[in-house]
Tab-separated table of C-alpha atoms in Angstrom:
chain	number	residue	atom	x	y	z
A	1	MET	CA	24.783	17.449	5.848
A	2	SER	CA	23.415	20.993	5.671
A	3	ASN	CA	21.555	22.451	8.630
A	4	ARG	CA	18.141	22.777	6.982
A	5	LEU	CA	16.950	19.837	4.951
A	6	VAL	CA	13.853	19.242	2.811
A	7	ILE	CA	12.669	15.633	2.498
A	8	TYR	CA	10.685	15.071	-0.687
A	9	PRO	CA	8.383	13.309	-1.372
A	10	ALA	CA	7.670	12.708	2.311
A	11	ASN	CA	5.391	9.774	3.089
A	12	ILE	CA	5.218	6.693	5.294
A	13	GLU	CA	8.378	5.320	3.648
A	14	SER	CA	10.296	8.314	5.036
A	15	LEU	CA	9.381	7.459	8.622
A	16	PRO	CA	12.132	4.873	9.280
A	17	LEU	CA	14.738	7.552	8.555
A	18	LEU	CA	13.065	9.989	10.932
A	19	ARG	CA	12.079	7.624	13.725
A	20	ASN	CA	15.576	6.149	13.852
A	21	LYS	CA	17.118	9.654	13.871
A	22	LEU	CA	19.429	9.089	10.903
A	23	PHE	CA	19.718	12.809	10.091
A	24	GLN	CA	21.819	13.531	13.159
A	25	ASN	CA	23.610	16.652	11.947
A	26	VAL	CA	20.511	18.450	10.669
A	27	ASP	CA	19.081	21.367	12.657
A	28	GLU	CA	15.741	21.515	10.847
A	29	ILE	CA	13.841	19.009	8.699
A	30	ILE	CA	11.031	20.128	6.394
A	31	CYS	CA	8.729	17.404	5.043
A	32	VAL	CA	7.074	18.090	1.690
A	33	ALA	CA	4.675	15.886	-0.281
A	34	PRO	CA	2.607	16.395	-3.451
A	35	SER	CA	-0.731	18.027	-2.646
A	36	GLY	CA	-2.656	15.163	-4.256
A	37	TRP	CA	-1.496	12.674	-1.641
A	38	GLY	CA	-3.860	14.066	0.985
A	39	VAL	CA	-1.271	14.299	3.755
A	40	THR	CA	-0.791	18.079	3.846
A	41	HIS	CA	-0.837	19.636	7.357
A	42	LYS	CA	-0.522	16.208	9.002
A	43	ASP	CA	2.253	15.223	11.389
A	44	ILE	CA	4.232	12.673	9.400
A	45	GLY	CA	4.114	10.379	12.429
A	46	ASP	CA	0.330	10.141	11.992
A	47	LEU	CA	0.800	8.238	8.733
A	48	ASP	CA	1.568	4.992	10.572
A	49	LEU	CA	-0.591	5.938	13.603
A	50	GLY	CA	2.555	5.948	15.699
A	51	LYS	CA	4.185	8.543	17.889
A	52	LYS	CA	4.037	12.100	16.572
A	53	THR	CA	7.297	13.562	15.281
A	54	GLY	CA	6.486	17.266	15.398
A	55	LEU	CA	7.188	17.441	11.648
A	56	ILE	CA	4.162	18.776	9.773
A	57	ILE	CA	3.925	17.897	6.073
A	58	SER	CA	3.737	20.772	3.616
A	59	SER	CA	2.764	20.697	-0.057
A	60	ASN	CA	4.567	23.963	-0.892
A	61	PHE	CA	7.911	22.874	-2.329
A	62	GLU	CA	8.826	26.431	-3.391
A	63	GLU	CA	8.391	27.829	0.093
A	64	ALA	CA	10.320	24.953	1.671
A	65	LEU	CA	13.140	25.367	-0.845
A	66	GLU	CA	13.632	28.996	0.147
A	67	LYS	CA	14.277	27.947	3.764
A	68	ALA	CA	16.496	24.952	2.982
A	69	ASP	CA	20.184	24.383	2.364
A	70	ALA	CA	19.691	20.923	0.834
A	71	VAL	CA	17.006	18.555	-0.477
A	72	PHE	CA	16.854	14.814	0.112
A	73	PHE	CA	14.920	13.222	-2.762
A	74	ILE	CA	13.821	9.864	-1.411
A	75	LYS	CA	12.946	6.796	-3.444
A	76	THR	CA	9.348	5.690	-2.936
A	77	GLN	CA	7.085	2.908	-4.141
A	78	GLN	CA	4.169	5.325	-4.369
A	79	GLU	CA	3.451	6.085	-8.017
A	80	LEU	CA	4.521	9.510	-9.263
A	81	ASP	CA	5.049	11.111	-12.644
A	82	LYS	CA	8.839	11.215	-12.590
A	83	ASP	CA	9.228	14.171	-14.960
A	84	LYS	CA	6.534	16.281	-13.327
A	85	PHE	CA	7.045	15.550	-9.642
A	86	ILE	CA	10.709	14.541	-9.359
A	87	LEU	CA	13.039	15.660	-12.145
A	88	SER	CA	11.491	19.116	-12.457
A	89	LYS	CA	11.939	19.693	-8.722
A	90	ILE	CA	15.521	18.413	-8.709
A	91	LYS	CA	16.337	20.806	-11.557
A	92	HIS	CA	14.609	23.669	-9.764
A	93	ALA	CA	16.533	22.965	-6.566
A	94	ILE	CA	19.814	22.919	-8.499
A	95	GLU	CA	18.919	26.212	-10.190
A	96	ASN	CA	18.498	27.644	-6.695
A	97	LYS	CA	21.969	26.294	-5.818
A	98	LYS	CA	20.754	23.836	-3.202
A	99	ASP	CA	22.783	20.746	-2.375
A	100	ILE	CA	21.080	17.545	-3.513
A	101	VAL	CA	21.006	14.035	-2.097
A	102	CYS	CA	19.149	11.823	-4.552
A	103	THR	CA	18.090	8.201	-4.072
A	104	ILE	CA	15.540	8.168	-6.926
A	105	ASP	CA	16.121	5.751	-9.815
A	106	LEU	CA	17.794	7.714	-12.584
A	107	SER	CA	19.065	6.769	-16.015
A	108	LYS	CA	22.747	7.377	-16.691
A	109	GLU	CA	21.781	10.252	-18.978
A	110	GLU	CA	19.622	11.871	-16.287
A	111	TYR	CA	22.340	11.419	-13.674
A	112	THR	CA	25.056	12.895	-15.901
A	113	GLN	CA	22.941	15.941	-16.779
A	114	LEU	CA	21.974	16.677	-13.150
A	115	LYS	CA	25.524	16.108	-11.922
A	116	ASN	CA	26.929	18.497	-14.524
A	117	ASP	CA	24.272	21.138	-13.838
A	118	SER	CA	25.088	21.029	-10.124
A	119	LYS	CA	28.815	21.295	-10.745
A	120	ASN	CA	28.334	24.291	-13.049
A	121	LEU	CA	26.276	26.114	-10.418
A	122	GLY	CA	28.607	25.248	-7.539
A	123	CYS	CA	26.309	22.951	-5.542
A	124	ASN	CA	26.673	19.280	-4.610
A	125	PHE	CA	24.778	16.423	-6.246
A	126	ASP	CA	25.239	13.184	-4.308
A	127	TYR	CA	23.604	10.068	-5.734
A	128	TYR	CA	22.918	7.025	-3.569
A	129	ASN	CA	21.353	4.184	-5.518
A	130	ASN	CA	22.351	0.645	-6.476
A	131	ASN	CA	21.412	1.100	-10.158
A	132	PHE	CA	24.951	1.886	-11.272
A	133	PHE	CA	27.822	-0.509	-10.762
A	134	ASP	CA	30.728	-1.637	-12.904
A	135	VAL	CA	29.421	-4.732	-14.705
A	136	GLU	CA	32.706	-5.547	-16.433
A	137	LYS	CA	34.706	-5.196	-13.222
A	138	THR	CA	32.215	-7.456	-11.446
A	139	LYS	CA	32.496	-10.066	-14.217
A	140	GLU	CA	36.263	-9.959	-13.926
A	141	PHE	CA	35.969	-10.527	-10.182
A	142	LEU	CA	33.885	-13.660	-10.823
A	143	LYS	CA	36.626	-15.144	-12.972
A	144	ASN	CA	39.039	-14.978	-10.057
A	145	GLN	CA	36.556	-15.922	-7.307
A	146	PRO	CA	34.378	-18.726	-8.703
A	147	SER	CA	33.466	-20.370	-5.392
A	148	LEU	CA	31.785	-19.592	-2.078
A	149	THR	CA	33.663	-18.462	1.004
A	150	ASN	CA	33.035	-19.356	4.632
A	151	ILE	CA	31.356	-16.564	6.610
A	152	LYS	CA	31.965	-16.948	10.343
A	153	THR	CA	30.146	-13.892	11.702
A	154	PRO	CA	26.558	-14.559	12.934
A	155	ILE	CA	23.986	-13.379	10.406
A	156	VAL	CA	20.452	-12.185	11.141
A	157	MET	CA	18.129	-11.700	8.179
A	158	ILE	CA	15.111	-9.404	8.327
A	159	SER	CA	12.527	-9.928	5.605
A	160	GLU	CA	8.908	-9.145	4.785
A	161	ILE	CA	5.993	-11.374	3.808
A	162	ILE	CA	4.892	-8.500	1.559
A	163	SER	CA	6.909	-5.389	0.751
A	164	ASN	CA	6.844	-2.129	2.688
A	165	ILE	CA	5.459	-3.647	5.868
A	166	GLY	CA	8.068	-2.468	8.355
A	167	GLY	CA	11.168	-4.362	7.263
A	168	PHE	CA	13.453	-1.351	6.747
A	169	ASP	CA	12.398	0.242	10.019
A	170	THR	CA	12.997	-3.069	11.810
A	171	GLN	CA	16.515	-3.354	10.348
A	172	LEU	CA	17.434	0.100	11.615
A	173	ALA	CA	15.789	-0.443	15.004
A	174	PHE	CA	17.462	-3.830	15.512
A	175	LYS	CA	20.859	-2.375	14.654
A	176	THR	CA	20.364	0.383	17.238
A	177	TYR	CA	19.167	-2.168	19.803
A	178	LEU	CA	22.270	-4.316	19.297
A	179	GLU	CA	24.620	-1.334	19.433
A	180	ASN	CA	23.032	-0.256	22.706
A	181	GLN	CA	23.842	-3.753	23.992
A	182	GLY	CA	27.491	-3.179	23.130
A	183	TYR	CA	27.694	-5.147	19.874
A	184	LYS	CA	29.497	-3.963	16.757
A	185	VAL	CA	26.987	-4.326	13.929
A	186	SER	CA	27.151	-4.222	10.130
A	187	LEU	CA	23.895	-3.711	8.242
A	188	ILE	CA	23.268	-4.597	4.616
A	189	SER	CA	20.153	-2.514	4.164
A	190	SER	CA	17.236	-3.582	1.998
A	191	SER	CA	17.234	-0.038	0.628
A	192	SER	CA	19.357	1.065	-2.314
A	193	TYR	CA	20.756	4.052	-0.411
A	194	GLY	CA	22.010	2.505	2.825
A	195	SER	CA	25.536	3.785	2.228
A	196	PHE	CA	24.372	7.377	2.772
A	197	PHE	CA	23.714	6.442	6.398
A	198	ASN	CA	26.998	4.520	6.800
A	199	ASN	CA	25.406	1.142	6.141
A	200	SER	CA	25.828	-1.075	3.074
A	201	ASN	CA	23.435	-0.996	0.130
A	202	CYS	CA	21.469	-3.914	-1.142
A	203	PRO	CA	23.805	-4.687	-4.094
A	204	GLY	CA	22.561	-3.883	-7.576
A	205	PHE	CA	23.891	-7.082	-9.148
A	206	LEU	CA	21.045	-9.008	-7.491
A	207	PHE	CA	18.646	-7.374	-9.951
A	208	SER	CA	20.928	-7.297	-12.979
A	209	GLN	CA	20.315	-9.368	-16.099
A	210	ASP	CA	24.054	-9.451	-16.762
A	211	PHE	CA	24.580	-12.281	-14.273
A	212	SER	CA	23.151	-15.758	-13.832
A	213	GLU	CA	21.419	-16.770	-10.612
A	214	SER	CA	24.414	-18.852	-9.543
A	215	ASP	CA	26.735	-15.894	-10.247
A	216	LYS	CA	24.579	-13.681	-8.030
A	217	ILE	CA	24.824	-16.176	-5.172
A	218	ILE	CA	28.627	-16.217	-5.381
A	219	LEU	CA	28.781	-12.436	-5.699
A	220	PHE	CA	26.571	-11.886	-2.659
A	221	ASN	CA	28.595	-14.383	-0.655
A	222	HIS	CA	31.764	-12.393	-1.390
A	223	TYR	CA	29.928	-9.108	-0.788
A	224	VAL	CA	29.112	-10.249	2.758
A	225	LYS	CA	32.576	-11.735	3.246
A	226	ASN	CA	34.168	-8.414	2.303
A	227	ILE	CA	32.055	-6.658	4.945
A	228	GLU	CA	33.090	-9.284	7.494
A	229	ILE	CA	36.780	-8.679	6.699
A	230	SER	CA	36.694	-4.897	6.397
A	231	GLU	CA	34.362	-4.071	9.297
A	232	SER	CA	34.982	-6.985	11.732
A	233	PRO	CA	31.431	-6.892	13.130
A	234	ASP	CA	30.043	-9.053	15.938
A	235	ILE	CA	26.773	-9.471	14.001
A	236	ILE	CA	25.748	-8.867	10.393
A	237	ILE	CA	22.153	-7.844	9.688
A	238	ILE	CA	20.894	-8.520	6.168
A	239	GLY	CA	17.718	-6.815	5.005
A	240	ALA	CA	16.012	-8.733	2.211
A	241	PRO	CA	14.558	-6.431	-0.470
A	242	GLY	CA	10.972	-6.838	-1.634
A	243	ALA	CA	8.782	-9.638	-0.365
A	244	LEU	CA	8.988	-13.374	0.230
A	245	ILE	CA	5.795	-14.208	-1.654
A	246	PRO	CA	3.795	-12.613	-4.513
A	247	LEU	CA	1.044	-10.249	-3.427
A	248	THR	CA	-1.090	-10.463	-6.584
A	249	LYS	CA	-0.690	-11.809	-10.105
A	250	ALA	CA	0.517	-8.370	-11.182
A	251	ARG	CA	2.574	-7.611	-8.066
A	252	THR	CA	4.797	-10.698	-8.099
A	253	GLU	CA	7.560	-9.188	-5.911
A	254	SER	CA	10.057	-11.119	-8.081
A	255	PHE	CA	8.603	-14.261	-6.447
A	256	GLY	CA	10.953	-13.815	-3.487
A	257	ILE	CA	13.965	-14.663	-5.658
A	258	PRO	CA	16.285	-11.901	-4.278
A	259	ALA	CA	15.766	-13.190	-0.726
A	260	TYR	CA	16.358	-16.761	-1.905
A	261	LEU	CA	19.626	-15.815	-3.628
A	262	MET	CA	20.797	-13.961	-0.530
A	263	THR	CA	20.206	-16.946	1.740
A	264	ARG	CA	22.073	-19.218	-0.680
A	265	GLY	CA	25.055	-16.891	-0.530
A	266	ALA	CA	24.929	-16.144	3.194
A	267	MET	CA	22.692	-18.468	5.199
A	268	PRO	CA	21.228	-16.663	8.231
A	269	ASP	CA	21.713	-18.029	11.741
A	270	ALA	CA	18.446	-16.394	12.780
A	271	SER	CA	15.767	-14.353	11.081
A	272	ILE	CA	12.856	-12.030	11.734
A	273	VAL	CA	9.899	-12.001	9.347
A	274	CYS	CA	7.743	-8.867	9.204
A	275	SER	CA	4.084	-9.262	8.295
A	276	TYR	CA	0.778	-7.402	8.189
A	277	SER	CA	-1.973	-7.558	10.797
A	278	ASP	CA	-4.711	-10.150	10.316
A	279	GLN	CA	-6.996	-12.446	12.243
A	280	TYR	CA	-4.311	-15.080	12.349
A	281	THR	CA	-4.735	-18.661	13.524
A	282	LYS	CA	-2.212	-21.135	14.857
A	283	LYS	CA	-2.802	-23.223	11.730
A	284	TYR	CA	-1.596	-20.323	9.543
A	285	PHE	CA	1.814	-20.262	11.214
A	286	ASP	CA	1.984	-24.064	11.391
A	287	GLU	CA	1.813	-24.025	7.592
A	288	MET	CA	3.622	-20.777	6.791
A	289	ASN	CA	6.613	-21.162	9.095
A	290	PRO	CA	8.017	-24.456	7.739
A	291	THR	CA	7.342	-23.301	4.172
A	292	ILE	CA	9.426	-20.158	4.663
A	293	ASN	CA	12.144	-21.915	6.629
A	294	TYR	CA	12.603	-24.712	4.094
A	295	ARG	CA	12.344	-22.505	1.017
A	296	PHE	CA	14.651	-19.759	2.255
A	297	SER	CA	16.628	-21.507	5.020
A	298	MET	CA	15.408	-18.704	7.252
A	299	ASN	CA	15.664	-20.267	10.717
A	300	THR	CA	12.867	-17.922	11.784
A	301	VAL	CA	12.991	-16.850	15.420
A	302	GLY	CA	9.759	-14.895	15.264
A	303	TYR	CA	7.283	-12.817	13.304
A	304	LEU	CA	6.851	-9.081	13.817
A	305	ILE	CA	3.325	-7.893	13.044
A	306	ASN	CA	2.880	-4.410	11.621
A	307	ASN	CA	-0.239	-2.297	12.189
A	308	THR	CA	-1.311	-2.554	8.541
A	309	ILE	CA	-4.368	-4.507	7.371
A	310	LEU	CA	-4.734	-5.610	3.755
A	311	ASP	CA	-8.242	-5.234	2.353
A	312	PHE	CA	-8.286	-8.100	-0.142
A	313	PHE	CA	-11.990	-7.453	-0.796
A	314	SER	CA	-10.915	-4.220	-2.505
A	315	VAL	CA	-8.946	-6.109	-5.149
A	316	GLU	CA	-10.343	-6.062	-8.674
A	317	GLY	CA	-8.433	-7.806	-11.414
A	318	THR	CA	-4.732	-7.211	-10.836
A	319	GLU	CA	-4.997	-4.269	-8.430
A	320	ASP	CA	-3.165	-4.316	-5.124
A	321	PRO	CA	-5.287	-4.624	-1.985
A	322	ARG	CA	-5.959	-1.397	-0.125
A	323	ARG	CA	-3.804	-0.879	2.972
A	324	ILE	CA	-5.534	0.266	6.144
A	325	MET	CA	-3.641	1.421	9.224
A	326	ILE	CA	-4.929	0.460	12.670
A	327	GLU	CA	-3.831	1.675	16.090
A	328	GLN	CA	-0.697	-0.146	17.217
A	329	ASP	CA	-2.370	-1.169	20.488
A	330	LEU	CA	-4.933	-3.203	18.494
A	331	VAL	CA	-2.324	-5.409	16.807
A	332	LYS	CA	-1.772	-7.586	19.882
A	333	GLN	CA	-5.501	-8.330	20.136
A	334	ARG	CA	-5.404	-9.954	16.691
A	335	ILE	CA	-2.611	-12.400	17.620
A	336	PRO	CA	-3.780	-15.776	19.048
A	337	LYS	CA	-2.418	-16.615	22.490
A	338	GLU	CA	-1.242	-19.983	21.142
A	339	VAL	CA	1.420	-18.275	18.990
A	340	ALA	CA	2.317	-15.387	21.312
A	341	ASP	CA	5.731	-16.936	22.003
A	342	PHE	CA	6.950	-16.302	18.431
A	343	VAL	CA	4.501	-13.763	16.950
A	344	TYR	CA	4.994	-10.245	18.307
A	345	PRO	CA	3.117	-6.956	17.822
A	346	ILE	CA	5.200	-4.042	16.605
A	347	LYS	CA	5.077	-2.329	20.012
A	348	GLU	CA	6.798	-5.336	21.600
A	349	ARG	CA	9.564	-5.810	19.055
A	350	ASP	CA	12.293	-5.452	21.706
A	351	LYS	CA	11.118	-8.793	23.123
A	352	LEU	CA	11.716	-10.394	19.738
A	353	PHE	CA	15.103	-8.682	19.458
A	354	GLU	CA	16.069	-10.138	22.836
A	355	LYS	CA	14.947	-13.568	21.693
A	356	VAL	CA	17.184	-13.321	18.615
A	357	ILE	CA	20.202	-12.496	20.801
A	358	ASP	CA	19.388	-15.481	23.027
A	359	LYS	CA	19.246	-17.675	19.922
A	360	LEU	CA	22.660	-16.513	18.733
A	361	ALA	CA	24.096	-16.945	22.222
A	362	PHE	CA	22.781	-20.517	22.313
A	363	TYR	CA	24.497	-21.279	19.006
A	364	GLY	CA	27.708	-19.818	20.414
A	365	GLU	CA	27.530	-22.123	23.433
A	366	VAL	CA	26.877	-25.150	21.220
A	367	GLN	CA	29.846	-24.298	18.995
A	368	GLU	CA	32.096	-23.885	22.027
A	369	LEU	CA	31.121	-27.371	23.266
């Protein structure tokens, strides 16, 4: 990685990469966002009301480009005009002979053009995304491997009740926590660009129309098995993409089908479910927990509550509810004492991580008996 890196478009979805220090070989990081997002001159750490990072967001892409050696174009759920705000800036960066790391969804035509332009100008264009994979090769693999394999390595799944509520950050943080405990860990990231950070991507075949649901289950089972064989980890973390339940009639989150297919292919021994902050009751978890566990075979050890509130009163028609950030210290106050043994505020996630390890250790003792 080059010494000076621009991250664009920088927003709250960029924070997991920064907070977990994934850009280890970069001397300087410059965060740039479109001026219309209203985040200019803010510390990017302020976006989730967490610890400041010292990285102040700029809206001047041209100025940042002059200082940089490379640009990391990050995939985001926030709506943007792709031609105006993404492709034009990638082309401009290439024209200025900057190295590119792109995780944005591109068509094959767009990828080919940008790759060729970079090659002609002598700069690198690295693409990390699960959109492209060899469909015919994958179909051929299915002919020879029509059944499920036995996965022996303990699996921990990390999922989200609704999308973009701390799941990716939790996957990265849990991996670091386990490694600090001396475990060898493999992570199948919920992101499509995990391989850039030496993790595994969420595989593209899960979202492909070229395969049946049963095919996807078998493929994911072998995908995990291959990681078990090639990496020999002590623990495998699987990050489920999207959400477990629909948010609105328009935002269906694929009805949680990707997470369901994953658990059919590789049933987790323990799981963490990330959720938003609310005035929860014990009755909510008494109803929600068995529903999730039975539907997804989750074996949920605990819930991790993010400092995001959903304003459902703001919903009109099919719009998504407005998201409001609250101070992290306030999250604990909204969790009933009756459920404090399995519902944890984001600031106390290490307690939940420890509980997951205890759960896996208990299973190990049972199996030894």
